[in-house]
PDB file of C-alpha atoms in Angstrom:
ATOM      1  CA  MET N  80      -0.365   0.024   0.204  1.00 87.00           C
ATOM      2  CA  VAL N  81       3.042   1.906   1.111  1.00 89.00           C
ATOM      3  CA  ARG N  82       4.089   1.651  -2.800  1.00 92.00           C
ATOM      4  CA  LEU N  83       0.819   3.227  -4.134  1.00 92.00           C
ATOM      5  CA  TRP N  84       1.101   6.025  -2.539  1.00 93.00           C
ATOM      6  CA  ILE N  85       4.625   7.086  -3.686  1.00 94.00           C
ATOM      7  CA  ALA N  86       3.438   5.745  -6.912  1.00 93.00           C
ATOM      8  CA  LEU N  87       0.899   8.293  -7.129  1.00 93.00           C
ATOM      9  CA  GLY N  88       2.975  10.965  -5.503  1.00 93.00           C
ATOM     10  CA  VAL N  89       5.933  10.847  -7.639  1.00 94.00           C
ATOM     11  CA  ALA N  90       2.638  10.729 -10.982  1.00 94.00           C
ATOM     12  CA  ALA N  91       0.717  14.165  -8.730  1.00 93.00           C
ATOM     13  CA  VAL N  92       5.059  15.634  -9.141  1.00 94.00           C
ATOM     14  CA  VAL N  93       5.221  14.706 -12.412  1.00 95.00           C
ATOM     15  CA  PHE N  94       1.840  16.295 -13.450  1.00 93.00           C
ATOM     16  CA  TYR N  95       1.969  19.706 -11.939  1.00 94.00           C
ATOM     17  CA  PHE N  96       5.632  19.583 -12.644  1.00 94.00           C
ATOM     18  CA  TYR N  97       4.320  19.100 -16.437  1.00 93.00           C
ATOM     19  CA  SER N  98       0.978  20.669 -16.166  1.00 93.00           C
ATOM     20  CA  VAL N  99       3.153  24.326 -14.396  1.00 93.00           C
ATOM     21  CA  ALA N 100       5.533  23.884 -18.414  1.00 92.00           C
ATOM     22  CA  ASP N 101       2.522  23.692 -20.419  1.00 91.00           C
ATOM     23  CA  CYS N 102       0.655  26.422 -18.958  1.00 90.00           C
ATOM     24  CA  ALA N 103       3.968  28.708 -19.185  1.00 90.00           C
ATOM     25  CA  LEU N 104       5.387  28.027 -22.709  1.00 90.00           C
ATOM     26  CA  PHE N 105       1.737  27.366 -24.357  1.00 88.00           C
ATOM     27  CA  ASP N 106       0.602  30.236 -26.928  1.00 85.00           C
ATOM     28  CA  ARG N 107      -1.307  33.210 -25.527  1.00 83.00           C
ATOM     29  CA  SER N 108      -3.144  33.494 -28.572  1.00 82.00           C
ATOM     30  CA  ARG N 109      -5.563  30.363 -27.524  1.00 84.00           C
ATOM     31  CA  VAL N 110      -5.044  30.045 -24.399  1.00 86.00           C
ATOM     32  CA  ARG N 111      -8.874  29.209 -23.727  1.00 86.00           C
ATOM     33  CA  GLY N 112     -11.623  31.199 -20.517  1.00 86.00           C
ATOM     34  CA  LEU N 113      -9.368  33.026 -17.307  1.00 89.00           C
ATOM     35  CA  PRO N 114      -5.475  34.668 -18.874  1.00 89.00           C
ATOM     36  CA  LYS N 115      -2.550  31.931 -18.878  1.00 89.00           C
ATOM     37  CA  PRO N 116      -1.024  33.970 -15.383  1.00 91.00           C
ATOM     38  CA  VAL N 117      -4.742  33.589 -13.704  1.00 92.00           C
ATOM     39  CA  TRP N 118      -4.375  29.915 -15.262  1.00 91.00           C
ATOM     40  CA  LEU N 119      -0.340  29.539 -13.789  1.00 92.00           C
ATOM     41  CA  LEU N 120      -1.783  30.758 -10.719  1.00 93.00           C
ATOM     42  CA  ILE N 121      -4.102  28.133 -10.379  1.00 92.00           C
ATOM     43  CA  ILE N 122      -3.037  25.515 -11.842  1.00 92.00           C
ATOM     44  CA  ILE N 123      -0.208  26.117  -8.763  1.00 92.00           C
ATOM     45  CA  LEU N 124      -2.395  26.675  -6.026  1.00 93.00           C
ATOM     46  CA  PHE N 125      -4.455  24.216  -6.645  1.00 92.00           C
ATOM     47  CA  PRO N 126      -1.536  21.309  -7.999  1.00 86.00           C
ATOM     48  CA  VAL N 127      -3.495  18.265  -9.233  1.00 90.00           C
ATOM     49  CA  ILE N 128      -7.050  19.568  -9.841  1.00 93.00           C
ATOM     50  CA  GLY N 129      -5.814  23.632 -10.953  1.00 92.00           C
ATOM     51  CA  GLY N 130      -4.071  20.276 -13.910  1.00 91.00           C
ATOM     52  CA  ILE N 131      -6.364  19.198 -14.757  1.00 92.00           C
ATOM     53  CA  LEU N 132      -9.357  22.337 -15.167  1.00 91.00           C
ATOM     54  CA  TRP N 133      -6.315  23.661 -17.727  1.00 90.00           C
ATOM     55  CA  PHE N 134      -6.214  20.508 -18.794  1.00 90.00           C
ATOM     56  CA  VAL N 135      -9.984  19.694 -19.866  1.00 91.00           C
ATOM     57  CA  ILE N 136     -11.001  23.926 -19.778  1.00 88.00           C
ATOM     58  CA  GLY N 137      -7.805  25.901 -20.568  1.00 87.00           C
ATOM     59  CA  ARG N 138      -6.141  24.686 -23.224  1.00 83.00           C
ATOM     60  CA  GLY N 139      -7.592  25.623 -26.780  1.00 77.00           C
ATOM     61  CA  ARG N 140      -7.025  22.591 -29.328  1.00 72.00           C
ATOM     62  CA  ARG N 141      -5.230  23.961 -32.139  1.00 67.00           C
ATOM     63  CA  ARG N 142      -6.867  24.642 -35.495  1.00 63.00           C
ATOM     64  CA  ALA N 143      -7.586  22.777 -37.963  1.00 56.00           C
ATOM     65  CA  GLU N 144      -6.485  24.700 -41.064  1.00 54.00           C
ATOM     66  CA  VAL N 145      -8.293  24.851 -43.930  1.00 52.00           C
ATOM     67  CA  ASN N 146      -7.234  25.162 -47.346  1.00 54.00           C
ATOM     68  CA  ARG N 147      -3.762  26.656 -45.613  1.00 59.00           C
ATOM     69  CA  ARG N 148      -1.781  24.612 -47.871  1.00 63.00           C
ATOM     70  CA  VAL N 149       0.219  26.508 -51.397  1.00 64.00           C
ATOM     71  CA  SER N 150      -0.946  26.077 -54.721  1.00 66.00           C
ATOM     72  CA  ALA N 151      -0.907  27.872 -57.584  1.00 70.00           C
ATOM     73  CA  PRO N 152      -3.168  30.824 -58.828  1.00 68.00           C
ATOM     74  CA  ASP N 153      -4.492  28.950 -61.613  1.00 67.00           C
ATOM     75  CA  ASP N 154      -5.385  26.040 -59.426  1.00 72.00           C
ATOM     76  CA  ASP N 155      -7.872  28.606 -56.800  1.00 73.00           C
ATOM     77  CA  PRO N 156     -11.047  28.559 -58.348  1.00 75.00           C
ATOM     78  CA  GLU N 157     -11.175  32.297 -56.136  1.00 77.00           C
ATOM     79  CA  PHE N 158      -9.254  33.621 -58.527  1.00 73.00           C
ATOM     80  CA  LEU N 159     -10.135  32.574 -61.609  1.00 72.00           C
ATOM     81  CA  GLY N 160     -13.417  33.218 -60.568  1.00 74.00           C
ATOM     82  CA  LYS N 161     -11.485  36.405 -60.373  1.00 76.00           C
ATOM     83  CA  LEU N 162     -10.237  36.533 -64.038  1.00 72.00           C
ATOM     84  CA  ARG N 163     -13.301  35.751 -64.955  1.00 74.00           C
ATOM     85  CA  LEU N 164     -15.134  38.754 -63.224  1.00 74.00           C
ATOM     86  CA  ASP N 165     -12.052  40.870 -64.692  1.00 77.00           C
ATOM     87  CA  HIS N 166     -11.383  38.784 -68.027  1.00 78.00           C
ATOM     88  CA  ASP N 167     -15.750  40.016 -68.366  1.00 82.00           C
ATOM     89  CA  GLN N 168     -15.058  43.150 -68.005  1.00 84.00           C
ATOM     90  CA  GLU N 169     -12.058  43.914 -70.060  1.00 87.00           C
ATOM     91  CA  GLU N 170     -14.885  42.780 -73.166  1.00 88.00           C
ATOM     92  CA  ARG N 171     -17.804  45.401 -72.564  1.00 89.00           C
ATOM     93  CA  ILE N 172     -14.631  48.018 -72.097  1.00 90.00           C
ATOM     94  CA  ARG N 173     -13.535  46.760 -75.454  1.00 91.00           C
ATOM     95  CA  GLN N 174     -17.286  46.621 -76.724  1.00 92.00           C
ATOM     96  CA  LEU N 175     -18.227  50.134 -75.525  1.00 90.00           C
ATOM     97  CA  GLU N 176     -15.029  52.157 -76.955  1.00 91.00           C
ATOM     98  CA  LYS N 177     -15.678  49.847 -80.193  1.00 91.00           C
ATOM     99  CA  GLU N 178     -19.473  51.634 -80.552  1.00 90.00           C
ATOM    100  CA  LEU N 179     -17.614  55.175 -79.284  1.00 88.00           C
ATOM    101  CA  ALA N 180     -15.251  54.590 -81.846  1.00 88.00           C
ATOM    102  CA  GLU N 181     -18.495  53.777 -84.660  1.00 87.00           C
ATOM    103  CA  LEU N 182     -20.341  56.836 -82.994  1.00 86.00           C
ATOM    104  CA  ASP N 183     -17.056  58.906 -84.522  1.00 84.00           C
ATOM    105  CA  ASP N 184     -16.286  57.617 -87.633  1.00 83.00           C
ATOM    106  CA  ASN N 185     -20.193  57.395 -88.727  1.00 81.00           C
ATOM    107  CA  GLY N 186     -21.022  60.928 -87.159  1.00 67.00           C
ATOM    108  CA  PRO N 187     -23.590  63.950 -89.257  1.00 64.00           C
ATOM    109  CA  ASP N 188     -20.206  66.222 -88.003  1.00 61.00           C
ATOM    110  CA  ASN N 189     -17.919  64.388 -89.929  1.00 56.00           C
ATOM    111  CA  ASN N 190     -19.066  64.620 -93.213  1.00 55.00           C
ATOM    112  CA  ASP N 191     -17.606  67.840 -94.722  1.00 53.00           C
ATOM    113  CA  GLN N 192     -18.691  70.651 -92.344  1.00 53.00           C
ATOM    114  CA  THR N 193     -16.084  72.000 -90.437  1.00 53.00           C
ATOM    115  CA  GLY N 194     -18.881  75.274 -90.571  1.00 52.00           C
ATOM    116  CA  ARG N 195     -17.083  76.633 -92.761  1.00 53.00           C
ATOM    117  CA  ARG N 196     -19.031  77.760 -96.569  1.00 52.00           C
ATOM    118  CA  ASP N 197     -17.309  76.831-100.080  1.00 52.00           C
ATOM    119  CA  GLY N 198     -19.153  78.978-101.795  1.00 47.00           C
TER     120      GLY N 198
END
């Protein structure tokens, strides 16, 4: 029975130091619930229970990386959609420029009516 208590005591001490080190070195942006110094204080004042609370409540999980991989622009659907919109807009601009050029060329002001009268 004494060996069991010694083993539990050693396990509690190891867990205590691991909890303190984990909390101290953990990324501040992923800490949940309370600020990081408060979690350290809780772990130090209540060694086993504070450590358990830290791992259950305070330690945030790693966020799943959603589409974090680097890909070429031609593999990105959002980029390709933007190109398609840019192409459509450029095509409309070309069409408007063509219509304006036709209006300039075929307008009533271009047929020898420069404001002078010959004759």
